[in-house]
Coordinates of C-alpha atoms and ligand atoms in Angstrom, one line a residue:
M602 CA 145.2 88.7 115.6
I603 CA 147.0 92.0 116.1
D604 CA 145.7 94.1 113.1
L605 CA 148.3 96.8 112.4
R606 CA 147.0 96.7 108.9
S607 CA 145.5 100.4 108.9
D608 CA 143.5 102.2 111.3
T609 CA 140.5 101.7 109.0
V610 CA 140.1 98.2 110.9
T611 CA 138.4 99.1 114.3
T612 CA 135.0 98.0 115.0
P613 CA 132.2 99.9 116.8
T614 CA 132.3 99.3 120.3
A615 CA 129.4 98.5 122.5
E616 CA 128.9 101.9 123.6
M617 CA 129.1 103.4 119.9
R618 CA 126.8 100.7 119.1
K619 CA 124.4 102.0 121.8
V620 CA 124.6 105.2 120.5
M621 CA 123.8 104.9 116.9
A622 CA 120.6 102.6 118.0
D623 CA 119.2 105.6 120.2
A624 CA 120.2 108.5 117.3
K625 CA 117.3 110.5 116.2
V626 CA 116.9 110.1 112.5
G627 CA 115.1 111.6 109.4
D628 CA 115.5 111.7 105.7
D629 CA 118.9 113.6 104.8
V630 CA 118.0 113.8 101.2
F631 CA 115.3 116.1 102.4
G632 CA 117.8 117.6 105.1
E633 CA 115.4 116.6 107.8
D634 CA 118.0 114.1 109.8
P635 CA 118.8 115.9 112.7
T636 CA 121.6 114.0 114.0
V637 CA 123.6 114.8 110.7
N638 CA 122.3 118.6 110.8
A639 CA 124.0 118.9 113.8
L640 CA 127.2 116.7 113.5
E641 CA 127.4 118.9 110.0
K642 CA 127.0 122.2 112.2
K643 CA 129.4 121.0 114.7
I644 CA 132.5 119.8 112.6
A645 CA 132.1 123.0 110.5
K646 CA 132.1 125.4 113.6
M647 CA 135.3 123.0 115.0
F648 CA 137.2 123.7 112.2
G649 CA 136.1 127.3 111.3
F650 CA 134.5 126.8 108.3
E651 CA 131.0 127.8 107.2
A652 CA 129.4 124.5 106.5
G653 CA 129.5 120.8 106.1
L654 CA 128.6 117.9 104.2
F655 CA 128.5 114.4 105.7
T656 CA 129.8 112.0 102.8
P657 CA 130.0 108.1 102.9
S658 CA 133.6 107.9 102.0
G659 CA 137.1 110.2 102.4
T660 CA 137.4 109.5 98.6
M661 CA 134.0 111.2 98.0
A662 CA 134.6 114.2 100.2
N663 CA 138.4 114.8 98.2
Q664 CA 136.6 114.3 94.7
L665 CA 133.7 116.8 95.9
A666 CA 136.2 119.2 96.7
V667 CA 138.1 118.8 93.6
N668 CA 135.1 119.2 91.4
M669 CA 133.9 122.2 93.8
L670 CA 137.5 124.3 92.9
T671 CA 138.1 123.4 89.2
D672 CA 136.7 123.5 86.1
Q673 CA 137.0 121.1 83.1
G674 CA 140.7 121.1 81.7
D675 CA 142.5 122.4 85.1
E676 CA 145.6 121.1 86.6
V677 CA 145.7 120.2 90.2
L678 CA 149.4 120.2 91.9
I679 CA 150.0 117.2 94.4
E680 CA 152.9 115.3 96.2
E681 CA 153.3 112.2 94.1
T682 CA 152.4 109.9 97.0
G683 CA 148.9 111.5 97.6
H684 CA 145.8 109.6 98.1
I685 CA 144.1 111.6 95.5
F686 CA 146.8 110.8 92.9
N687 CA 147.1 107.1 94.1
Y688 CA 144.2 105.4 95.6
E689 CA 141.1 107.2 94.1
S690 CA 140.9 105.1 91.0
T691 CA 141.3 108.2 88.5
A692 CA 138.4 110.0 89.6
A693 CA 139.3 113.3 89.4
S694 CA 140.1 112.9 85.8
H695 CA 136.7 110.5 85.6
L696 CA 134.4 112.6 87.3
S697 CA 135.9 116.3 87.0
S698 CA 138.0 116.2 83.8
V699 CA 140.7 117.4 85.3
L700 CA 144.9 116.6 85.4
L701 CA 146.3 115.7 88.5
R702 CA 150.3 116.8 88.4
P703 CA 152.2 115.0 90.9
L704 CA 155.2 116.7 92.2
K705 CA 158.0 115.3 94.5
G706 CA 158.4 116.2 97.9
Q707 CA 159.2 115.0 101.0
K708 CA 157.1 112.4 103.3
G709 CA 154.6 113.1 101.4
K710 CA 154.6 117.2 101.8
L711 CA 154.8 119.9 99.4
S712 CA 156.4 123.2 100.0
A713 CA 156.2 126.9 99.0
D714 CA 159.7 126.9 97.6
L715 CA 158.8 123.3 95.7
L716 CA 155.6 124.8 94.5
K717 CA 157.6 127.6 92.8
D718 CA 157.3 127.6 89.1
T719 CA 155.0 125.2 88.8
V720 CA 152.0 127.4 88.3
R721 CA 151.1 127.1 84.1
G722 CA 148.2 128.4 82.1
Q723 CA 149.6 131.5 80.4
K724 CA 149.3 130.1 77.1
E725 CA 146.4 128.3 75.8
W726 CA 148.1 125.2 75.0
E727 CA 149.2 124.7 78.8
P728 CA 146.8 123.6 81.4
Q729 CA 145.3 125.9 83.7
T730 CA 146.8 125.4 87.3
R731 CA 143.8 125.8 89.4
V732 CA 144.6 123.9 93.1
I733 CA 146.9 122.9 95.5
A734 CA 146.1 119.4 96.8
L735 CA 147.8 119.0 100.3
E736 CA 147.1 115.9 102.9
N737 CA 147.9 115.9 106.5
S738 CA 148.9 113.8 107.8
T739 CA 150.6 111.9 104.9
N740 CA 149.4 108.4 104.5
K741 CA 152.0 107.3 101.9
G742 CA 154.4 109.5 103.6
G743 CA 154.2 107.7 107.1
G744 CA 151.6 110.0 108.7
C745 CA 154.1 113.1 108.5
C746 CA 152.8 116.3 109.3
Y747 CA 152.5 119.9 108.0
T748 CA 153.7 122.7 110.5
E749 CA 151.4 125.7 110.6
Q750 CA 154.6 127.6 109.3
E751 CA 154.8 125.4 106.4
L752 CA 151.2 125.6 105.5
A753 CA 151.1 129.5 106.2
A754 CA 153.8 129.3 103.2
I755 CA 151.9 127.3 100.8
S756 CA 148.7 129.3 101.5
S757 CA 150.4 132.4 100.6
F758 CA 152.1 131.2 97.7
A759 CA 148.3 130.0 96.7
T760 CA 146.9 133.2 97.3
Q761 CA 149.4 135.3 95.2
N762 CA 149.2 132.6 92.4
E763 CA 145.1 132.7 92.7
L764 CA 145.0 128.8 93.1
G765 CA 143.1 127.5 95.4
I766 CA 143.8 124.7 98.2
H767 CA 142.0 121.7 99.0
L768 CA 143.4 119.8 102.0
D769 CA 143.0 115.9 102.4
G770 CA 142.3 115.7 106.2
A771 CA 141.6 112.0 106.4
R772 CA 143.4 112.0 109.7
I773 CA 143.9 115.5 110.4
W774 CA 142.8 114.7 113.9
N775 CA 146.4 112.8 114.2
A776 CA 148.1 115.8 112.6
M777 CA 145.9 118.3 114.9
T778 CA 147.1 116.4 118.2
A779 CA 151.1 115.9 116.9
T780 CA 151.6 119.6 116.2
N781 CA 149.0 120.9 118.8
T782 CA 147.4 122.9 116.2
A783 CA 143.8 124.6 116.8
P784 CA 141.4 122.8 114.5
S785 CA 140.3 126.5 113.1
F786 CA 143.8 127.0 112.0
Y787 CA 142.9 125.0 109.1
S788 CA 140.0 127.0 107.6
R789 CA 142.5 130.3 107.4
I790 CA 144.9 127.9 104.8
A791 CA 142.6 125.5 103.0
D792 CA 139.2 126.5 100.7
T793 CA 138.3 123.3 101.1
M794 CA 138.9 120.1 103.5
S795 CA 138.2 116.6 104.0
V796 CA 137.9 114.8 107.3
C797 CA 137.6 111.3 108.2
F798 CA 135.8 109.8 111.3
S799 CA 136.2 105.8 110.2
K800 CA 139.8 106.1 110.4
G801 CA 141.9 106.7 113.6
L802 CA 138.8 107.8 115.3
G803 CA 137.0 104.9 115.0
A804 CA 133.9 105.3 113.6
P805 CA 132.6 102.4 111.0
V806 CA 131.8 104.8 107.8
G807 CA 131.8 108.9 107.3
S808 CA 133.4 111.3 106.5
M809 CA 132.8 115.1 105.7
L810 CA 133.5 118.0 103.4
L811 CA 134.1 121.2 104.7
S812 CA 133.8 124.7 103.3
S813 CA 132.0 127.8 102.5
Q814 CA 128.2 127.7 102.2
E815 CA 128.5 128.1 98.6
N816 CA 130.9 125.2 98.1
I817 CA 128.8 122.9 99.9
T818 CA 125.5 123.6 98.6
G819 CA 127.2 122.8 95.0
A820 CA 128.8 119.5 96.3
R821 CA 125.3 118.8 98.0
R822 CA 123.9 118.7 94.7
M823 CA 126.7 116.8 93.1
R824 CA 126.8 113.9 95.9
K825 CA 123.1 113.1 95.0
M826 CA 124.7 113.2 91.4
W827 CA 127.2 110.7 92.1
G828 CA 124.7 108.8 94.0
G829 CA 125.8 109.6 97.3
G830 CA 122.5 111.0 98.9
M831 CA 121.4 108.9 102.0
R832 CA 118.3 108.7 104.0
Q833 CA 118.3 107.8 107.7
I834 CA 122.2 108.4 108.5
G835 CA 121.8 109.9 111.8
L836 CA 122.9 106.2 112.8
L837 CA 126.5 106.7 111.3
A838 CA 126.3 110.4 112.6
A839 CA 125.9 109.6 115.9
A840 CA 129.0 107.0 115.7
A841 CA 130.9 109.9 114.1
D842 CA 129.9 111.9 116.8
Y843 CA 130.5 109.5 119.4
A844 CA 134.1 108.9 118.2
I845 CA 134.6 112.6 118.1
E846 CA 133.9 112.7 122.0
H847 CA 135.3 110.0 123.3
H848 CA 138.3 108.7 120.8
L849 CA 139.9 111.9 119.8
S850 CA 141.9 112.1 122.7
K851 CA 143.1 108.6 122.6
L852 CA 145.2 109.7 119.6
K853 CA 148.3 110.5 121.5
E854 CA 148.3 107.1 123.2
D855 CA 148.2 105.5 119.4
H856 CA 151.4 107.9 118.7
R857 CA 153.4 107.0 121.7
R858 CA 153.0 103.4 120.8
A859 CA 153.7 103.9 117.3
R860 CA 156.9 105.4 118.3
E861 CA 157.9 102.6 120.8
L862 CA 157.5 100.1 118.3
A863 CA 159.6 102.2 115.8
E864 CA 162.5 102.2 118.4
T865 CA 162.5 98.5 118.5
V866 CA 162.3 98.3 114.8
S867 CA 165.3 100.6 114.9
Q868 CA 167.5 97.9 117.1
C869 CA 166.4 94.8 115.0
S870 CA 169.5 93.9 112.5
Q871 CA 167.2 93.1 109.6
L872 CA 165.0 96.1 109.8
S873 CA 165.7 99.8 109.3
I874 CA 163.6 103.1 109.9
D875 CA 163.9 106.7 109.8
L876 CA 162.8 107.6 113.5
E877 CA 162.2 111.2 112.7
S878 CA 159.6 110.2 110.3
V879 CA 157.4 108.7 112.8
E880 CA 155.2 111.8 114.0
T881 CA 151.6 110.1 114.5
N882 CA 150.3 106.7 114.4
I883 CA 152.1 105.4 111.0
L884 CA 155.5 103.5 110.8
I885 CA 156.9 102.6 107.3
F886 CA 159.9 100.8 107.5
D887 CA 162.5 98.7 105.1
V888 CA 163.2 94.8 105.4
N889 CA 166.6 93.9 105.1
G890 CA 167.4 90.6 103.1
M891 CA 163.8 89.2 102.3
P892 CA 160.8 90.2 100.5
A893 CA 158.4 92.5 102.1
E894 CA 155.7 89.5 101.6
Q895 CA 158.0 87.1 103.1
A896 CA 158.2 89.1 106.4
V897 CA 154.6 89.7 106.2
E898 CA 154.0 86.1 106.5
L899 CA 156.6 85.4 109.1
L900 CA 154.4 88.2 111.2
A901 CA 151.2 86.6 110.2
E902 CA 152.5 83.6 112.0
E903 CA 153.0 85.0 115.3
G904 CA 149.2 86.6 115.1
I905 CA 149.9 90.1 113.8
K906 CA 149.0 91.7 110.7
V907 CA 150.8 94.5 109.1
V908 CA 151.1 95.4 105.1
P909 CA 153.4 95.2 102.3
F910 CA 154.3 99.0 101.2
G911 CA 156.8 98.1 98.7
P912 CA 158.9 95.2 97.3
Q913 CA 160.8 95.5 100.9
T914 CA 158.9 98.2 103.0
L915 CA 156.0 97.5 105.5
R916 CA 153.6 99.7 107.1
A917 CA 152.2 99.4 110.3
T918 CA 149.4 101.9 111.9
F919 CA 148.3 101.9 115.5
H920 CA 144.5 102.5 116.4
F921 CA 142.7 102.5 119.6
Q922 CA 141.7 98.9 119.6
I923 CA 145.4 98.0 119.7
D924 CA 146.6 98.2 123.6
D925 CA 149.8 98.3 125.7
E926 CA 149.9 94.5 126.2
D927 CA 149.4 93.9 122.3
L928 CA 152.5 96.4 121.8
Q929 CA 154.5 94.1 123.8
R930 CA 153.6 91.1 122.1
V931 CA 154.2 92.9 118.8
K932 CA 157.9 94.1 120.2
G933 CA 158.8 90.4 121.1
A934 CA 158.0 89.1 117.7
F935 CA 160.0 91.8 116.1
Y936 CA 162.9 91.1 118.2
S937 CA 162.6 87.7 117.6
I938 CA 162.0 87.8 113.6
F939 CA 164.0 90.5 112.7
N940 CA 167.5 89.7 114.6
Ligands
PLP2262 C1 144.7 110.3 103.6 C2 143.4 109.6 102.8 N1 143.0 110.2 102.2 C3 141.8 109.7 101.7 C4 141.4 108.7 102.2 C5 140.0 108.0 101.8 O1 139.0 107.7 102.4 P1 138.2 105.9 102.1 O2 138.5 104.9 102.3 O3 136.8 106.7 103.1 O4 137.7 106.6 100.8 C6 142.6 107.8 103.0 C7 141.9 106.5 102.7 O5 142.7 105.4 103.4 C8 143.5 108.3 103.3 O6 144.3 107.6 104.0

């Protein structure tokens, strides 16, 4: 099977398993796992934040960020396709008692223009807007990325309005690669940022929250409260570190393959795609004349897995375990099924 459903479906390579087996470990609840401590320091330094906290999932890192940046009854502005709004099981209202206010942006992105006039809280009956939650690259927005200028404009809007910024960087690695942005740029525009090692980087588990030392100390306490205090997780941190060292540089190949498939899609009479929207490893495209589920089945018969992303919409995602030979097979199947 060629599995293009998500970049989360990768399995640890033999080399990654070896570094996991050899990792030095200790009890991380006591702060004694040397491999986790080293990874937290390394990633915080890489992105220019004071500190980092390893979490079992991107969802937990995002929710800890929301919790650190808000009080009960506050409002968080988010693009309507955002992961925190759509795919985290109402955690923000449940765990932090805040209102997520979805705004319609473009390709999953907000803009300083769009945010104008959205801030409220002057009147006691209004929610108090406190945070802007951004996603980069966007997942449901098709893997699109913010430019540095767009982020800088949102950041100065946030400063003027005394709002915090959380950046969901589950795929910040892809965004950095596509836009050639230095990692330290992100700490200049965001108060908190989550990153995931288990998406395109290919680690089996693990994410990290990055922020000030004060926020990370608070998040560490909250992570324990939410049941996320873990013990000998140096095994996982070693896999994450291996992924950074060996897989980060492969992302540009995923982006090239995604673009090549997007061009094939644009040549298929029963498919349509906005080629400009394909900036990283994700392609979202429409099927004309048949339901998405039927297209998924036809591709599955050819040994290709994709996910339905709407009644007539599909998503395909590239990762380092899809090579050029797989890509040629996928392109051939697309031409024969959808023309
Ligand atoms: C943009 C984005 N943020 C957060 C997450 C959550 O990550 P996890 O599945 O590790 O909770 C995902 C998962 O796919 C994602 O795509």
